[in-house]
Coordinates of C-alpha atoms and ligand atoms in Angstrom, one line a residue:
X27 CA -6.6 -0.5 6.5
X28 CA -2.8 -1.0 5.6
X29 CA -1.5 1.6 4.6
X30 CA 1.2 1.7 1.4
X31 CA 3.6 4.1 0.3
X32 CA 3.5 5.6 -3.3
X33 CA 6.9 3.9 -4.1
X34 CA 4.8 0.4 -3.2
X35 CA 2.0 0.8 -5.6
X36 CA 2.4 -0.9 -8.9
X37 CA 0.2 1.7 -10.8
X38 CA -0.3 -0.3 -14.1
X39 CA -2.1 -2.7 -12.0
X40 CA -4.9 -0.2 -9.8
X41 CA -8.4 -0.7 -10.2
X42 CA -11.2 1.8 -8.6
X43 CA -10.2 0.7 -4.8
X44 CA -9.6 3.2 -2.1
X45 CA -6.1 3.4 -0.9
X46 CA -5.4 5.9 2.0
X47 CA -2.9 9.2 1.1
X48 CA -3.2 10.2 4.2
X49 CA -3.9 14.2 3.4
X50 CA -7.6 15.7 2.7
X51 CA -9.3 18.9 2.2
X52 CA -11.9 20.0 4.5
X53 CA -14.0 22.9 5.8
X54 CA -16.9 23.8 7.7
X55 CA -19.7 25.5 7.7
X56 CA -20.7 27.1 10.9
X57 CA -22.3 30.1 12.4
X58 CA -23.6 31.2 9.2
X59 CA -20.4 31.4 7.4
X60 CA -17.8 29.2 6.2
X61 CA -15.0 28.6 7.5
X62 CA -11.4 28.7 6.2
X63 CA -10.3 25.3 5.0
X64 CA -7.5 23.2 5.1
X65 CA -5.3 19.9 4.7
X66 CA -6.2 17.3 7.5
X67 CA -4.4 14.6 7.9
X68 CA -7.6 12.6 8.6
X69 CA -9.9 10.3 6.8
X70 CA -12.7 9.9 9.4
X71 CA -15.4 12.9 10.0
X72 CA -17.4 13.6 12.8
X73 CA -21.4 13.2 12.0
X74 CA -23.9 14.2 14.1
X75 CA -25.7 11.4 15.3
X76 CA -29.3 13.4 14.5
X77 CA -27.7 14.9 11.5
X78 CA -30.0 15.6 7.8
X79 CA -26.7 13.6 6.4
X80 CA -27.6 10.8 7.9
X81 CA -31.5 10.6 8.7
X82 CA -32.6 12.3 5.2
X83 CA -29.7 11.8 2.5
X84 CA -28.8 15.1 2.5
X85 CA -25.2 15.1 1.0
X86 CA -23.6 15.1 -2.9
X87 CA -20.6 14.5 -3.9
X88 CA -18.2 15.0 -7.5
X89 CA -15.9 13.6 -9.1
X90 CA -13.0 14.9 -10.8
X91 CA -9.0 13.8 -11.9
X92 CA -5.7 14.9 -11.8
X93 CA -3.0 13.4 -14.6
X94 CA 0.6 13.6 -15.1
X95 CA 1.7 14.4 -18.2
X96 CA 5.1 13.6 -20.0
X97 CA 7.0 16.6 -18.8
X98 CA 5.8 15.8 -15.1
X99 CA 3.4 18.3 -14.8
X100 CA 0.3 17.6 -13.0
X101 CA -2.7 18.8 -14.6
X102 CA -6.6 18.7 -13.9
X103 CA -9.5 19.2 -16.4
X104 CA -12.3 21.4 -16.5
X105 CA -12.5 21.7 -12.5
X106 CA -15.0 24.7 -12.5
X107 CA -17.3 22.8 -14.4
X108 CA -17.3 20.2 -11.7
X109 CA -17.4 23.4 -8.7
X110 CA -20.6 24.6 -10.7
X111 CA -22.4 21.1 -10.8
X112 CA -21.8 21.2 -6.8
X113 CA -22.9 24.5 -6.6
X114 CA -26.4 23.3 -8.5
X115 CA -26.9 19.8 -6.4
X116 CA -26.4 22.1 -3.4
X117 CA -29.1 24.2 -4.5
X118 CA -30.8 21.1 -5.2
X119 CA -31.0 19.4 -2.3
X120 CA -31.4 22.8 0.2
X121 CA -28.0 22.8 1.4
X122 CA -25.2 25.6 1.9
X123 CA -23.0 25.7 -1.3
X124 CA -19.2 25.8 -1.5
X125 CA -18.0 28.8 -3.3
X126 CA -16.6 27.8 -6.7
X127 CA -13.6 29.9 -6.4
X128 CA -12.8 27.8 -3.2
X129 CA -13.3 24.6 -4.1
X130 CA -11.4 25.2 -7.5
X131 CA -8.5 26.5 -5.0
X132 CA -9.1 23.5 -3.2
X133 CA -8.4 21.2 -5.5
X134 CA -5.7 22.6 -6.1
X135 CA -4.6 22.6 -2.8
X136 CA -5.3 18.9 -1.8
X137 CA -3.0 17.9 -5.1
X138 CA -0.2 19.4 -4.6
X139 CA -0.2 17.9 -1.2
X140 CA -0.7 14.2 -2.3
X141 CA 1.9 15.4 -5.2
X142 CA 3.2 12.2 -5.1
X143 CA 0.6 10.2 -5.6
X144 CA -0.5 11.3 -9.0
X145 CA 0.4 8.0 -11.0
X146 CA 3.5 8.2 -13.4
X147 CA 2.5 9.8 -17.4
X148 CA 2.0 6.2 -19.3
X149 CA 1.0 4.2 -16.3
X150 CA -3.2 4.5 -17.4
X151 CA -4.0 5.6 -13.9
X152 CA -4.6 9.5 -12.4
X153 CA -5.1 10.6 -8.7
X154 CA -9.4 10.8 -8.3
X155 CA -10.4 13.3 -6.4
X156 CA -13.5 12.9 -4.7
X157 CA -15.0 16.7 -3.0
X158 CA -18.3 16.1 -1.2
X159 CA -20.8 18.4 0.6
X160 CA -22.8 17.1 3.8
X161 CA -25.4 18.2 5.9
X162 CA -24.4 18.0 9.9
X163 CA -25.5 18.7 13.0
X164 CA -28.6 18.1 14.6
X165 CA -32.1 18.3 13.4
X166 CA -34.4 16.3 14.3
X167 CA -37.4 17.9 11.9
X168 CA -37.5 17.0 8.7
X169 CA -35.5 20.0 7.5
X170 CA -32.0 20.9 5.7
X171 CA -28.8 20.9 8.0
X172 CA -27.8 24.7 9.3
X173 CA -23.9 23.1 10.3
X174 CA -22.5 21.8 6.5
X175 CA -18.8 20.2 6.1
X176 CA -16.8 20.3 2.9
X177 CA -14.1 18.1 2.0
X178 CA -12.0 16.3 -0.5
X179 CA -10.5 13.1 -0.5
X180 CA -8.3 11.6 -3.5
X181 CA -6.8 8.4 -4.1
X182 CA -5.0 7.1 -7.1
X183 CA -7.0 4.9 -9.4
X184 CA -7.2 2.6 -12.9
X185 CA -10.0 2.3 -15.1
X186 CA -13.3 1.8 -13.3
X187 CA -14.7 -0.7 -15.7
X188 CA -11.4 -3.8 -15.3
X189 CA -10.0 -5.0 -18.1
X190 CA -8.8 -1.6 -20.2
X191 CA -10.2 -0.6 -23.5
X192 CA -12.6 -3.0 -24.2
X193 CA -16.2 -4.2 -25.1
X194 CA -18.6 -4.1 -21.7
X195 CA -21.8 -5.5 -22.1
X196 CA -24.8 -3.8 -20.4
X197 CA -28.0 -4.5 -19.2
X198 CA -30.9 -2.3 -19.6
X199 CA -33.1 -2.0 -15.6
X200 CA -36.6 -2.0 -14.0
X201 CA -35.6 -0.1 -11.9
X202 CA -35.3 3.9 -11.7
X203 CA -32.5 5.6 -10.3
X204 CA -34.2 9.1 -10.1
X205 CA -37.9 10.3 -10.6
X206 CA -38.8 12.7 -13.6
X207 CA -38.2 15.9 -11.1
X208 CA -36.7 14.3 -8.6
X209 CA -33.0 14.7 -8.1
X210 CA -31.4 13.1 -11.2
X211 CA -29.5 16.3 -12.2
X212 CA -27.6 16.3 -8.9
X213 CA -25.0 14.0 -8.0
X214 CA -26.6 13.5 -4.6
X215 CA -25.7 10.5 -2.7
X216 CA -29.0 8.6 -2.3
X217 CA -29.5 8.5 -6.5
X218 CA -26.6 5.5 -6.3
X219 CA -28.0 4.3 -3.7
X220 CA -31.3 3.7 -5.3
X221 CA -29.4 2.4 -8.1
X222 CA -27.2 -0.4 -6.3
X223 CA -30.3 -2.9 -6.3
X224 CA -30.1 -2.5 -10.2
X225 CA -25.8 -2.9 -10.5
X226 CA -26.0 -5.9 -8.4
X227 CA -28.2 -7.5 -10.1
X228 CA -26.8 -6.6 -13.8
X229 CA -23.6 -7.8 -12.3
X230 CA -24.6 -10.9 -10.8
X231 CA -26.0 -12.1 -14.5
X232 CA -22.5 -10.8 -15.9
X233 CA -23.1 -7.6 -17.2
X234 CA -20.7 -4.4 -16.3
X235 CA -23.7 -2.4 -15.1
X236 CA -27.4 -1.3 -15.6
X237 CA -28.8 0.8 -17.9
X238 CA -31.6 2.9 -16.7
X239 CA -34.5 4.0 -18.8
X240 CA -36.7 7.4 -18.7
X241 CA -38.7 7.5 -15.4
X242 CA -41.7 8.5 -17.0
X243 CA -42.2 6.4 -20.2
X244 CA -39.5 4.2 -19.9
X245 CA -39.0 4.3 -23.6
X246 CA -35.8 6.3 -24.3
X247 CA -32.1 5.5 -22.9
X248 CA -31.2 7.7 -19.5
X249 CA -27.7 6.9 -18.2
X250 CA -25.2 4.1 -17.2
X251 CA -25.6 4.0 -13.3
X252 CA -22.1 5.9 -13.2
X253 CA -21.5 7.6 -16.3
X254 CA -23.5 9.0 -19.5
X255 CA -24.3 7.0 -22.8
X256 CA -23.6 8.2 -26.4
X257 CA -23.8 6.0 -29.5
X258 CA -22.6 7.1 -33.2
X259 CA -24.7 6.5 -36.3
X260 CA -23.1 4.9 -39.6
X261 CA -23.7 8.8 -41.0
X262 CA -22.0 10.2 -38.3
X263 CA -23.9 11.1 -35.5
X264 CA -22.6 11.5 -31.9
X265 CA -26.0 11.4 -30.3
X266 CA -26.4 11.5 -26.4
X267 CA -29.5 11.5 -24.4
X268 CA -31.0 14.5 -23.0
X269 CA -33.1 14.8 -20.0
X270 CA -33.9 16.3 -17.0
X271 CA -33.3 13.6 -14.8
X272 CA -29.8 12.4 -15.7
X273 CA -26.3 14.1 -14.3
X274 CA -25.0 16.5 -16.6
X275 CA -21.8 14.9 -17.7
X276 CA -18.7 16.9 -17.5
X277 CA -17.3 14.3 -20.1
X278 CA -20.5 14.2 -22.0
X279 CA -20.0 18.4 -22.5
X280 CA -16.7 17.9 -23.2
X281 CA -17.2 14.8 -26.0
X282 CA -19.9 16.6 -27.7
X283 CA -17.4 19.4 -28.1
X284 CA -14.7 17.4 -29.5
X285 CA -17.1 15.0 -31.5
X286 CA -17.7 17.9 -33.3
X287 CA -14.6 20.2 -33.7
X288 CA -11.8 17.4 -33.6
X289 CA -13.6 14.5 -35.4
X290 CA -16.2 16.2 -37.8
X291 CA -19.4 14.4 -36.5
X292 CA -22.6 15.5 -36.2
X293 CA -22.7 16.4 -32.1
X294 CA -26.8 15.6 -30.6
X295 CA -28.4 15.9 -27.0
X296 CA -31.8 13.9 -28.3
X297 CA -34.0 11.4 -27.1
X298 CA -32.7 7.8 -27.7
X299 CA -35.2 5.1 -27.6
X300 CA -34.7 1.7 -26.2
X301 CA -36.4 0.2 -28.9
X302 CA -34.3 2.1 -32.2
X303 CA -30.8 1.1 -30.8
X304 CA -29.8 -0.6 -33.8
X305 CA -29.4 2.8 -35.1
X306 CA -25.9 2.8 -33.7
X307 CA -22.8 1.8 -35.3
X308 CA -21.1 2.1 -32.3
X309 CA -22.3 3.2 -28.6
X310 CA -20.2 4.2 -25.6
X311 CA -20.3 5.2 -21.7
X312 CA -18.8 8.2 -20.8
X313 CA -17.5 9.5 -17.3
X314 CA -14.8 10.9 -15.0
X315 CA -14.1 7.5 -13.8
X316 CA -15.6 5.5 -16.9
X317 CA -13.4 7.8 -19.5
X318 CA -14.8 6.3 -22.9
X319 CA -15.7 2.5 -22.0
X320 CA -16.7 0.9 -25.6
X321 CA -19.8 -1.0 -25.4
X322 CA -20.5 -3.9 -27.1
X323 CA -23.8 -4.9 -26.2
X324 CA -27.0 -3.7 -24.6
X325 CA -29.4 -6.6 -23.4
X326 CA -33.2 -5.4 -22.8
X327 CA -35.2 -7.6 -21.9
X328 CA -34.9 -11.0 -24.5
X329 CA -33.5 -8.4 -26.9
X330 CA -29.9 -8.1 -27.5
X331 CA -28.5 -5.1 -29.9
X332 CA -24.3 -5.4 -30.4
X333 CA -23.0 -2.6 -31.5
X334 CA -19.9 -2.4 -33.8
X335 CA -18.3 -5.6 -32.3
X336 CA -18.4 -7.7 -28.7
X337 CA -14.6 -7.8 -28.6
X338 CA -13.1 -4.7 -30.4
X339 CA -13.5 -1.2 -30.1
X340 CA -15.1 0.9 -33.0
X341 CA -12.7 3.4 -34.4
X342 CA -14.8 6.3 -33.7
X343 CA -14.9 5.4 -30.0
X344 CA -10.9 4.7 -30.3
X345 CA -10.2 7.9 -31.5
X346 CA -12.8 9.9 -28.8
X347 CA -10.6 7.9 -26.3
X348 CA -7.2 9.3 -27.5
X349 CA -8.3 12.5 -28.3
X350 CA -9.6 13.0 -24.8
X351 CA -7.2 11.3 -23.0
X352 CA -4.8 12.8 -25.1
X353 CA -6.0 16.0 -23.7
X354 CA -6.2 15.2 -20.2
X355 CA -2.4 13.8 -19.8
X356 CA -1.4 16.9 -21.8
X357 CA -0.1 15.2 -25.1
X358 CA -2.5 16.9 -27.2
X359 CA -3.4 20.5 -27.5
X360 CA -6.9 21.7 -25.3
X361 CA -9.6 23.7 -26.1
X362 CA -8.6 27.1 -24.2
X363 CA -9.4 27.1 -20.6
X364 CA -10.0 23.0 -20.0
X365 CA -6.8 22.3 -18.3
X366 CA -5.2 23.7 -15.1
X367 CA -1.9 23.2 -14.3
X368 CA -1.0 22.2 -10.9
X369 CA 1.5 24.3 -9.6
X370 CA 3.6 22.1 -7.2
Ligands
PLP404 N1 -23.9 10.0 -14.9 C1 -23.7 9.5 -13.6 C2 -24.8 8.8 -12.9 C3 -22.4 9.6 -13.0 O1 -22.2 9.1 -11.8 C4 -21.4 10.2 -13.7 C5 -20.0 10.3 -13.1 O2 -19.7 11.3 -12.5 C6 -21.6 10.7 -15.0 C7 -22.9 10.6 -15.5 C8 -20.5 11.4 -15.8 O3 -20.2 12.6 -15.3 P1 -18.8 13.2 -15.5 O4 -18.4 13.1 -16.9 O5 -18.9 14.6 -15.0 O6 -17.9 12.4 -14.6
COI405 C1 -17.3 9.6 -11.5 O1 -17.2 9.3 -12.7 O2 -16.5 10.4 -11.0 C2 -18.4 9.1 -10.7 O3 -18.7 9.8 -9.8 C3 -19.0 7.8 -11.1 C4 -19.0 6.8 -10.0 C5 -17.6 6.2 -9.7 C6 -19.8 7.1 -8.8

């Protein structure tokens, strides 16, 4: 891969592609314990050949941001929220957790050494950080890992959905990403996985993504395949799904929050059904990488509900974008405890 300085990269113009920084977190644990971690200047890992990792899916990942904000300070938001959700798919999935203190002291770690590639304040693009736990080591039973590795890679990005703040149309899937107690609730690797069959084939009839439905009645909205949904009722309703088999949105926590306290709306974790969508003035995904993408229409089966408009965004959704964005690059005052300065 070529490999570009920060000084090369136009950072108005990144999309969600990897580009190398050259320094990672990692650790390992071995013997029981974990082991001190540190900057690498290293993008490959050694996998065991017979590892869980690789015969039996056992890894999960997160993913967070870091922003600069108009003083240059570099910031990041809510990162023990994201330490926690790691902690759980761990649990989840059998596997040796990272310590929350550590990975929280991690991240912090693993920015201030790619310092210099946190995009400029007023570019629209933030350094993602992507920590991920895997099983290693050999086992050839159909058992969790006893060798685990923890690491963190980052690379500076744009919005994930191209195009800026705009309309995306969706379409709703067949297919399910996760089963009704299967692993929904962790971020483990093999849920995308299951759901790239379903993104391809949205994509490939022009949609931005899929929409997946309930896995046990497939009557009520789930998720976007990488972020959560929300839609707002012409009364004023912030309604999000709830259910046991989506991720629990850092985002989504953080919107229901400000939907009520900054904007006045009514915040909801209910059930949405497919089939009462036309409830919504306006509807939404919502995610690290996603931020607030506005969308404009939802396609299920030969049915087609638009909400607020195809080309604008709705002024509700505009003004959860600023507010939260706002927040993140540090323009507008946080909740106590959701940012972390970065001291560099
Ligand atoms: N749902 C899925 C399937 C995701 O991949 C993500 C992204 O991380 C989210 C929801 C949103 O979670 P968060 O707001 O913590 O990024
Ligand atoms: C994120 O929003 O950080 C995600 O993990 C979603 C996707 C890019 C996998």
């Amino acid at each position: 891969m070529e490999h570009v300085t920060p000084d090369q990269v136009d950072w108005t113009k990144l999309g969600f592609d990897y580009i190398p920084t050259g320094k990672s977190f990692r650790a390992e644990f071995k013997d029981g314990q974990w082991q001190e971690g540190s900057i690498v200047n290293e993008a490959t890992i050694q996998i065991h050949e017979a590892s869980p990792l690789i015969h039996y899916g056992q890894g999960c990942f997160e993913g967070m941001k870091a922003y600069r904000t108009k003083e240059n300070k570099i910031q990041v938001f809510r990162p023990e929220l994201n330490a926690q959700r790691m902690v759980d798919s761990a649990h989840r999935l059998a596997m040796e957790a990272y310590p929350v203190e550590d990975f929280v002291r991690a991240i912090h770690q693993v920015v201030k050494a790619n310092k210099d590639w946190v995009p400029p304040y007023g570019s629209g693009a933030s350094l993602y950080m992507r920590p991920y736990l895997l099983g290693n080591g050999p086992m050839t039973t159909v058992a969790p890992a006893e060798e685990f590795v923890f690491g963190i890679y980052v690379t500076p990005v744009g919005p994930y959905f191209k195009g800026g703040l705009k309309p995306f149309n969706f379409l709703i899937s067949d297919y399910d990403r996760a089963a009704p107690k299967g692993t929904g609730r962790a971020k483990a690797g093999g849920n995308y996985a299951a759901g790239f069959i379903a993104s391809q084939a949205a994509k490939k009839q022009g949609y931005a993504d899929a929409i997946y439905l309930d896995p046990l009645t497939h009557t009520k909205i789930e998720e976007v395949g990488a972020a959560n949904f929300f839609g707002i009722t012409p009364d004023g309703q912030f309604i999000t799904p709830d259910s046991p088999s989506i991720l629990p949105g850092i985002t989504k926590r953080s919107l229901l929050w400000l939907a009520e306290h900054r904007l006045g709306l009514k915040a909801v974790e209910g059930e949405i059904y497919v089939d009462q969508l036309d409830q919504f003035a306006e509807a939404g995904a919502m995610g690290t990488a996603a931020v607030i993408t506005p969308i404009g229409s939802i396609t299920h089966g030969d049915h087609e509900y638009v909400f607020y408009s195809k080309d604008e965004v709705g002024p509700l959704t505009l003004k959860l974008y600023q507010e939260l964005v706002g927040i993140q690059t540090g323009d507008i005052e946080p909740p106590a405890g959701w940012i972390q300065v970065v001291d560099c």
